[in-house]
Amino acid sequence: MAHLTAGVEYGIHCLLWLALERDTSLSSRDLADLQGVSPSFVAKLFPKLEKAGIVVASNGLRGGYRLARSAARITLLDVVDAIEGPKPLFDCQEIRGRCAVFDGALPRWATNGVCAIHAAMLRAEQAMRESLAATTLADIADTVGRKAPASFSQAVTAWVGGRTDARSARRGTRGRG
Amino acid sequence: MAHLTAGVEYGIHCLLWLALERDTSLSSRDLADLQGVSPSFVAKLFPKLEKAGIVVASNGLRGGYRLARSAARITLLDVVDAIEGPKPLFDCQEIRGRCAVFDGALPRWATNGVCAIHAAMLRAEQAMRESLAATTLADIADTVGRKAPASFSQAVTAWVGGRTDARSARRGTRGRG
DNA sequence: GAAACACAGACTAGATCGCTCCGCGTTTCA
DNA sequence: TGAAACGCGGAGCGATCTAGTCTGTGTTTC
């Protein structure tokens, strides 16, 4: 299992759709169906993004989520931290303090400061975090935008609109039937 | 669970002892007991380090492991790769290809090249790997060496020697008894 | 008042991790 | 010569985590 989980992947994909449709609130179910992933799983993701201040939620019928700020000001690190929570790359078990040579009388120098191995792992983690912080949702949206034809954005808007219409139609049918 | 597992931590700690005692073959049991960790678990680590060419093994009584090359030429990345194997930071599920708007007719542009999210994650992983590759076992040994008193190295050698003696004594006792 | 939302919590199947145990072949040495 | 200490491989086991489901509560719209 990878360190950066499927939740992060789904979250970023969803946020890209929100960046594309900034004028509309999209429900977690719409976002899931649009991408062919589990609606109930996506529904568990968004409260985390909301608590992190990445999206804002609106309740009730026609409710859903919007980006809380521009995509250029949301980094991948923001999303990873929101969904994964504090999840260190390396979990130091302070093995240096268990050395049998010390035989119970642990000298101060042995546990003074950060374990050198731990320190190296923290540097590696920091390098990873800085790389994630250097990429924003807007960067990724631009990359995708350069590949997609102009008609794609319209097709997405139409799909979202079609969903709302379909729901209204169902309501109307049942109301009349 | 952290991405870099306990196996990596144990492995690096063990290799540091091998770097300190380059003239002696140390068994996996000695290394484990010296550090107060599970002998059977450490024993599962070393065949991986041996296959990766980091240590050389010698069989039979008085056998054990030595570093295959100088500690200055063994990086943390070498050890991580040896023990973890290929373990990506992020596992791309190609969600971009599932978009409901495509409705089965997946356009070529949609899956052309590497997924932009995946690419960003690969950059982050690469940053982490470069950081790990920049630290050698000798770097860490130096850090520890500056903290430890001169007597420590001798104490370790004595501990290792004491182990061998104790085994001989046991053999002698049982042979005579 | 029903439907579609958000949100929280309990729950489950499956994978992985840390670790143990066993058996086999090799080497040493009394 | 045979027992003990090695390395090595595979089976297995409990704990934890992930991905995903389900149920229930409260809110808003129509």
Coordinates of N, CA, C and O in Angstrom, one line a residue, chain A residues 39-177:
Chain A
P39 N -19.2 6.6 -4.4 CA -19.8 7.7 -3.8 C -19.7 7.8 -2.3 O -19.4 8.9 -1.8
S40 N -19.8 6.7 -1.7 CA -19.8 6.7 -0.2 C -18.4 7.0 0.3 O -18.2 7.6 1.4
F41 N -17.4 6.5 -0.5 CA -16.0 6.8 -0.1 C -15.7 8.3 -0.3 O -15.1 8.9 0.6
V42 N -16.1 8.8 -1.4 CA -15.8 10.3 -1.7 C -16.6 11.1 -0.6 O -16.0 12.1 -0.2
A43 N -17.7 10.7 -0.2 CA -18.5 11.4 0.8 C -17.7 11.5 2.1 O -18.0 12.4 2.9
K44 N -16.9 10.5 2.4 CA -16.1 10.5 3.6 C -14.9 11.5 3.5 O -14.3 11.9 4.5
L45 N -14.5 11.8 2.3 CA -13.3 12.6 2.1 C -13.6 14.1 2.4 O -12.8 14.8 2.9
F46 N -14.8 14.5 1.9 CA -15.0 16.0 1.9 C -15.1 16.7 3.2 O -14.7 17.8 3.3
P47 N -15.7 16.1 4.2 CA -15.6 16.7 5.5 C -14.2 17.1 6.0 O -14.0 18.1 6.6
K48 N -13.2 16.2 5.6 CA -11.8 16.5 5.9 C -11.3 17.8 5.1 O -10.6 18.6 5.7
L49 N -11.7 17.8 3.9 CA -11.3 19.0 3.1 C -12.0 20.3 3.6 O -11.4 21.3 3.5
E50 N -13.2 20.1 4.1 CA -13.9 21.3 4.6 C -13.3 21.8 5.9 O -13.1 22.9 6.0
K51 N -12.9 20.8 6.8 CA -12.3 21.2 8.0 C -10.9 21.9 7.8 O -10.5 22.7 8.6
A52 N -10.3 21.5 6.7 CA -9.0 22.1 6.4 C -9.1 23.4 5.7 O -8.1 24.0 5.4
G53 N -10.3 23.8 5.4 CA -10.6 25.1 4.8 C -10.3 25.1 3.3 O -10.0 26.2 2.7
I54 N -10.3 23.9 2.7 CA -10.0 23.9 1.2 C -11.3 24.0 0.4 O -11.3 24.6 -0.6
V55 N -12.4 23.5 1.0 CA -13.7 23.7 0.3 C -14.7 24.2 1.3 O -14.4 24.2 2.5
V56 N -15.8 24.8 0.8 CA -16.9 25.2 1.7 C -18.1 24.4 1.3 O -18.3 24.1 0.1
A57 N -18.8 24.0 2.3 CA -20.0 23.1 2.1 C -21.3 23.9 2.2 O -21.3 24.9 2.9
S58 N -22.3 23.5 1.4 CA -23.6 24.1 1.6 C -24.6 22.9 1.7 O -24.5 21.9 1.0
N59 N -25.5 23.1 2.7 CA -26.4 22.0 3.1 C -27.6 21.9 2.2 O -27.9 22.8 1.4
G60 N -28.4 20.8 2.3 CA -29.7 20.7 1.7 C -29.7 20.5 0.2 O -28.7 20.3 -0.4
L61 N -30.9 20.3 -0.3 CA -31.1 20.1 -1.7 C -30.4 21.2 -2.5 O -30.4 22.4 -2.1
R62 N -29.7 20.8 -3.6 CA -28.9 21.7 -4.4 C -27.6 22.2 -3.6 O -27.0 23.2 -4.0
G63 N -27.4 21.6 -2.5 CA -26.2 21.9 -1.8 C -25.0 21.2 -2.4 O -25.1 20.6 -3.5
G64 N -23.8 21.3 -1.7 CA -22.6 20.6 -2.3 C -21.4 21.4 -1.8 O -21.4 22.0 -0.8
Y65 N -20.4 21.3 -2.6 CA -19.1 21.9 -2.3 C -18.6 22.8 -3.4 O -18.8 22.6 -4.5
R66 N -17.8 23.8 -2.9 CA -17.1 24.7 -3.8 C -15.7 24.9 -3.2 O -15.5 24.7 -2.0
L67 N -14.7 25.3 -4.0 CA -13.4 25.6 -3.5 C -13.5 26.8 -2.6 O -14.2 27.8 -2.9
A68 N -12.8 26.8 -1.5 CA -12.8 27.9 -0.6 C -11.9 29.1 -1.0 O -12.0 30.2 -0.6
R69 N -11.0 28.8 -1.9 CA -10.1 29.8 -2.5 C -9.7 29.4 -3.9 O -10.0 28.3 -4.3
S70 N -8.9 30.2 -4.6 CA -8.6 29.9 -6.0 C -7.7 28.7 -6.0 O -6.9 28.4 -5.1
A71 N -7.7 28.0 -7.1 CA -7.0 26.7 -7.3 C -5.5 27.0 -7.2 O -4.7 26.2 -6.9
A72 N -5.1 28.3 -7.6 CA -3.7 28.6 -7.5 C -3.1 28.7 -6.1 O -1.9 28.8 -5.9
R73 N -4.1 28.8 -5.2 CA -3.6 28.9 -3.8 C -3.9 27.7 -3.0 O -3.9 27.7 -1.7
I74 N -4.1 26.6 -3.7 CA -4.3 25.3 -3.0 C -3.2 24.4 -3.5 O -3.1 24.0 -4.7
T75 N -2.3 24.0 -2.6 CA -1.2 23.1 -3.0 C -1.5 21.6 -2.8 O -2.5 21.3 -2.0
L76 N -0.8 20.7 -3.5 CA -1.0 19.3 -3.2 C -0.7 19.0 -1.8 O -1.3 18.1 -1.2
L77 N 0.2 19.7 -1.2 CA 0.5 19.4 0.2 C -0.7 19.7 1.1 O -1.0 19.0 2.1
D78 N -1.4 20.8 0.8 CA -2.6 21.1 1.5 C -3.6 19.9 1.5 O -4.2 19.6 2.5
V79 N -3.8 19.4 0.3 CA -4.7 18.3 0.2 C -4.3 17.0 0.9 O -5.0 16.4 1.6
V80 N -3.0 16.7 0.7 CA -2.4 15.5 1.4 C -2.6 15.7 2.9 O -3.0 14.7 3.6
D81 N -2.2 16.8 3.4 CA -2.3 17.0 4.9 C -3.8 16.9 5.4 O -4.1 16.3 6.4
A82 N -4.7 17.5 4.6 CA -6.1 17.4 4.9 C -6.6 16.0 5.0 O -7.4 15.7 5.9
I83 N -6.2 15.2 4.1 CA -6.9 13.9 4.0 C -6.1 12.8 4.7 O -6.7 12.0 5.4
E84 N -4.7 12.9 4.7 CA -3.9 11.9 5.4 C -3.8 12.2 6.9 O -3.6 11.3 7.7
G85 N -3.9 13.5 7.2 CA -3.6 13.9 8.6 C -2.1 13.8 8.8 O -1.3 13.5 7.9
P86 N -1.7 13.9 10.1 CA -0.2 13.8 10.4 C 0.2 12.4 10.2 O -0.2 11.5 10.9
K87 N 1.0 12.1 9.2 CA 1.4 10.7 8.9 C 2.9 10.7 8.5 O 3.2 11.0 7.3
P88 N 3.8 10.5 9.5 CA 5.2 10.6 9.2 C 5.6 9.6 8.2 O 5.1 8.5 8.1
L89 N 6.7 9.9 7.4 CA 7.3 9.0 6.5 C 8.0 7.8 7.2 O 8.0 6.7 6.7
F90 N 8.5 8.2 8.4 CA 9.3 7.2 9.1 C 9.0 7.3 10.6 O 8.8 8.4 11.1
D91 N 8.9 6.2 11.3 CA 8.5 6.2 12.7 C 9.6 5.7 13.5 O 9.8 4.5 13.7
C92 N 10.4 6.6 14.1 CA 11.6 6.3 14.8 C 11.3 5.6 16.2 O 10.5 6.1 17.0
Q93 N 11.9 4.4 16.4 CA 11.6 3.7 17.6 C 12.7 3.8 18.7 O 12.7 3.0 19.6
E94 N 13.6 4.7 18.4 CA 14.6 5.0 19.4 C 15.4 3.8 19.8 O 15.6 3.4 21.0
I95 N 15.8 3.1 18.8 CA 16.6 1.8 19.0 C 17.9 2.1 19.6 O 18.5 1.3 20.4
R96 N 18.5 3.3 19.3 CA 19.8 3.6 19.9 C 19.8 3.5 21.4 O 20.9 3.3 22.0
G97 N 18.7 3.7 22.1 CA 18.7 3.7 23.5 C 18.6 2.3 24.1 O 18.7 2.1 25.3
R98 N 18.5 1.3 23.2 CA 18.3 -0.1 23.7 C 19.6 -0.9 23.7 O 19.6 -2.1 24.0
C99 N 20.7 -0.3 23.3 CA 22.0 -1.0 23.1 C 22.4 -1.8 24.4 O 22.4 -1.3 25.5
A100 N 22.6 -3.1 24.1 CA 23.0 -4.0 25.2 C 24.3 -3.6 25.9 O 24.4 -3.9 27.1
V101 N 25.1 -2.9 25.2 CA 26.4 -2.5 25.9 C 26.2 -1.6 27.0 O 26.9 -1.6 28.0
F102 N 25.1 -0.8 27.0 CA 24.8 0.1 28.0 C 24.3 -0.6 29.3 O 24.5 -0.1 30.4
D103 N 23.7 -1.7 29.1 CA 23.3 -2.6 30.2 C 22.5 -1.9 31.2 O 22.8 -2.0 32.4
G104 N 21.5 -1.2 30.8 CA 20.6 -0.5 31.7 C 21.0 0.9 32.1 O 20.2 1.7 32.4
A105 N 22.3 1.1 32.1 CA 22.9 2.4 32.5 C 23.0 3.3 31.3 O 24.1 3.4 30.7
L106 N 21.9 3.9 30.8 CA 21.9 4.6 29.5 C 22.7 5.9 29.7 O 22.2 6.8 30.4
P107 N 23.8 6.1 29.0 CA 24.5 7.4 29.1 C 23.7 8.5 28.4 O 23.0 8.2 27.4
R108 N 23.9 9.7 28.8 CA 23.2 10.8 28.3 C 23.5 11.0 26.8 O 22.6 11.4 26.0
W109 N 24.8 10.9 26.4 CA 25.1 11.2 25.0 C 24.4 10.3 24.0 O 24.2 10.6 22.9
A110 N 24.0 9.1 24.5 CA 23.3 8.1 23.6 C 22.0 8.6 23.1 O 21.6 8.3 22.0
T111 N 21.3 9.3 23.9 CA 19.9 9.8 23.5 C 19.9 11.3 23.3 O 18.8 11.9 23.3
N112 N 21.0 11.9 23.3 CA 21.1 13.4 23.2 C 20.7 13.8 21.7 O 21.3 13.3 20.8
G113 N 19.8 14.7 21.6 CA 19.4 15.2 20.3 C 18.6 14.2 19.5 O 18.2 13.2 20.1
V114 N 18.3 14.5 18.2 CA 17.6 13.6 17.4 C 18.5 12.5 16.9 O 19.6 12.8 16.5
C115 N 17.9 11.3 16.9 CA 18.6 10.2 16.3 C 19.1 10.5 14.9 O 18.3 11.1 14.1
A116 N 20.3 10.2 14.5 CA 20.9 10.6 13.2 C 20.1 10.0 12.1 O 20.0 10.6 11.0
I117 N 19.6 8.8 12.3 CA 18.8 8.1 11.2 C 17.5 8.8 11.1 O 17.1 9.2 10.0
H118 N 16.9 9.1 12.2 CA 15.6 9.8 12.2 C 15.8 11.2 11.5 O 14.9 11.6 10.7
A119 N 16.9 11.9 11.8 CA 17.1 13.2 11.2 C 17.2 13.1 9.7 O 16.7 13.9 8.9
A120 N 17.9 12.0 9.2 CA 18.0 11.9 7.7 C 16.6 11.6 7.1 O 16.3 12.1 6.0
M121 N 15.8 10.8 7.8 CA 14.5 10.5 7.3 C 13.6 11.8 7.3 O 12.8 12.0 6.4
L122 N 13.8 12.6 8.3 CA 13.0 13.9 8.4 C 13.4 14.8 7.2 O 12.5 15.5 6.6
R123 N 14.7 14.8 6.9 CA 15.1 15.6 5.7 C 14.4 15.1 4.4 O 14.0 15.9 3.6
A124 N 14.4 13.7 4.3 CA 13.8 13.2 3.1 C 12.3 13.5 3.0 O 11.7 13.8 2.0
E125 N 11.6 13.4 4.2 CA 10.2 13.8 4.3 C 10.0 15.2 3.9 O 9.1 15.6 3.2
Q126 N 10.9 16.1 4.4 CA 10.8 17.5 4.1 C 11.0 17.8 2.6 O 10.2 18.6 2.1
A127 N 11.9 17.1 2.0 CA 12.1 17.2 0.6 C 10.8 16.9 -0.2 O 10.4 17.6 -1.1
M128 N 10.2 15.8 0.2 CA 8.9 15.4 -0.4 C 7.8 16.4 -0.2 O 7.1 16.8 -1.1
R129 N 7.7 16.9 1.0 CA 6.7 17.9 1.3 C 6.9 19.2 0.5 O 6.0 19.8 0.1
E130 N 8.2 19.6 0.4 CA 8.4 20.8 -0.4 C 8.1 20.7 -1.8 O 7.6 21.6 -2.5
S131 N 8.3 19.5 -2.3 CA 7.9 19.2 -3.7 C 6.4 19.3 -3.9 O 5.9 19.8 -4.8
L132 N 5.7 18.7 -2.9 CA 4.2 18.7 -3.0 C 3.7 20.1 -2.8 O 2.7 20.5 -3.5
A133 N 4.4 20.9 -2.0 CA 3.9 22.3 -1.8 C 4.2 23.2 -3.0 O 3.6 24.3 -3.1
A134 N 5.1 22.7 -3.9 CA 5.5 23.5 -5.0 C 4.5 23.4 -6.2 O 4.6 24.1 -7.2
T135 N 3.5 22.4 -6.1 CA 2.6 22.2 -7.1 C 1.2 22.6 -6.6 O 0.8 22.2 -5.5
T136 N 0.5 23.4 -7.4 CA -0.9 23.8 -7.0 C -1.9 23.1 -7.9 O -1.6 22.5 -8.9
L137 N -3.2 23.2 -7.4 CA -4.2 22.6 -8.3 C -4.3 23.3 -9.6 O -4.6 22.7 -10.6
A138 N -4.0 24.6 -9.6 CA -4.0 25.4 -10.9 C -3.0 24.8 -11.8 O -3.2 24.7 -13.0
D139 N -1.8 24.5 -11.3 CA -0.8 23.9 -12.2 C -1.3 22.7 -12.9 O -1.1 22.5 -14.1
I140 N -1.9 21.8 -12.1 CA -2.4 20.6 -12.7 C -3.6 20.8 -13.7 O -3.6 20.2 -14.7
A141 N -4.4 21.7 -13.3 CA -5.6 22.1 -14.1 C -5.1 22.6 -15.5 O -5.6 22.3 -16.5
D142 N -4.0 23.4 -15.4 CA -3.4 24.0 -16.6 C -2.9 22.9 -17.5 O -3.1 22.9 -18.8
T143 N -2.2 21.9 -16.9 CA -1.7 20.8 -17.7 C -2.8 20.1 -18.4 O -2.7 19.7 -19.6
V144 N -3.8 19.8 -17.7 CA -5.0 19.1 -18.3 C -5.6 19.9 -19.3 O -6.0 19.5 -20.4
G145 N -5.8 21.2 -19.0 CA -6.5 22.2 -19.9 C -5.8 22.3 -21.2 O -6.5 22.4 -22.3
R146 N -4.5 22.2 -21.2 CA -3.7 22.3 -22.5 C -4.0 21.0 -23.4 O -3.8 21.1 -24.6
K147 N -4.3 19.9 -22.7 CA -4.5 18.7 -23.5 C -6.0 18.6 -24.0 O -6.2 18.1 -25.1
A148 N -6.9 19.1 -23.2 CA -8.3 18.9 -23.5 C -8.8 19.9 -24.5 O -8.3 21.0 -24.5
P149 N -9.7 19.5 -25.4 CA -10.2 20.5 -26.4 C -11.2 21.4 -25.7 O -11.7 21.1 -24.6
A150 N -11.5 22.6 -26.3 CA -12.3 23.6 -25.7 C -13.7 23.0 -25.4 O -14.3 23.4 -24.4
S151 N -14.1 22.1 -26.2 CA -15.5 21.5 -26.0 C -15.6 20.7 -24.7 O -16.8 20.5 -24.2
F152 N -14.5 20.3 -24.2 CA -14.6 19.4 -23.0 C -15.3 20.1 -21.8 O -16.1 19.5 -21.2
S153 N -14.8 21.3 -21.5 CA -15.3 22.1 -20.4 C -16.9 22.2 -20.5 O -17.6 22.0 -19.6
Q154 N -17.3 22.5 -21.7 CA -18.8 22.6 -22.0 C -19.5 21.3 -21.8 O -20.6 21.3 -21.2
A155 N -18.8 20.2 -22.2 CA -19.4 18.9 -22.0 C -19.6 18.6 -20.5 O -20.6 18.0 -20.1
V156 N -18.6 19.0 -19.7 CA -18.7 18.7 -18.3 C -19.9 19.5 -17.7 O -20.7 19.0 -16.9
T157 N -19.9 20.8 -18.0 CA -21.0 21.7 -17.5 C -22.3 21.1 -17.9 O -23.3 21.1 -17.1
A158 N -22.4 20.6 -19.1 CA -23.7 20.0 -19.6 C -24.0 18.8 -18.8 O -25.2 18.6 -18.4
W159 N -23.0 17.9 -18.5 CA -23.3 16.7 -17.8 C -23.8 17.0 -16.4 O -24.8 16.4 -15.9
V160 N -23.2 18.0 -15.7 CA -23.6 18.4 -14.4 C -25.0 19.0 -14.5 O -25.9 18.6 -13.7
G161 N -25.3 19.8 -15.5 CA -26.6 20.4 -15.6 C -27.6 19.3 -15.9 O -28.7 19.3 -15.3
G162 N -27.3 18.3 -16.7 CA -28.1 17.2 -17.0 C -28.5 16.4 -15.8 O -29.7 16.0 -15.6
R163 N -27.6 16.3 -14.9 CA -27.9 15.6 -13.6 C -29.0 16.3 -12.8 O -29.9 15.7 -12.3
T164 N -28.8 17.6 -12.7 CA -29.8 18.4 -12.0 C -31.2 18.3 -12.6 O -32.2 18.1 -12.0
D165 N -31.2 18.4 -14.0 CA -32.4 18.3 -14.7 C -33.1 16.9 -14.5 O -34.3 16.8 -14.3
A166 N -32.3 15.9 -14.5 CA -32.8 14.5 -14.4 C -33.5 14.4 -13.0 O -34.5 13.8 -12.9
R167 N -32.9 15.0 -12.0 CA -33.5 14.9 -10.7 C -34.8 15.7 -10.6 O -35.8 15.2 -10.1
S168 N -34.8 16.9 -11.3 CA -36.1 17.6 -11.3 C -37.1 16.8 -12.0 O -38.3 16.8 -11.6
A169 N -36.7 16.2 -13.1 CA -37.7 15.4 -13.9 C -38.3 14.3 -13.1 O -39.5 14.0 -13.1
R170 N -37.4 13.6 -12.3 CA -37.9 12.5 -11.5 C -38.9 13.0 -10.4 O -39.9 12.4 -10.2
R171 N -38.5 14.1 -9.9 CA -39.4 14.7 -8.9 C -40.8 15.0 -9.5 O -41.8 14.7 -9.0
G172 N -40.7 15.7 -10.7 CA -41.9 16.0 -11.4 C -42.8 14.8 -11.8 O -44.0 14.8 -11.5
T173 N -42.1 13.8 -12.3 CA -42.8 12.6 -12.7 C -43.6 11.9 -11.5 O -44.8 11.6 -11.6
R174 N -42.8 11.8 -10.4 CA -43.4 11.1 -9.2 C -44.5 12.0 -8.7 O -45.5 11.5 -8.2
G175 N -44.3 13.3 -8.7 CA -45.3 14.2 -8.2 C -46.6 14.1 -9.0 O -47.7 14.1 -8.4
R176 N -46.4 14.0 -10.3 CA -47.6 13.9 -11.2 C -48.2 12.5 -11.2 O -49.4 12.3 -11.4
G177 N -47.3 11.5 -11.0 CA -47.8 10.1 -11.2 C -48.6 9.6 -10.0 O -48.6 10.1 -8.9

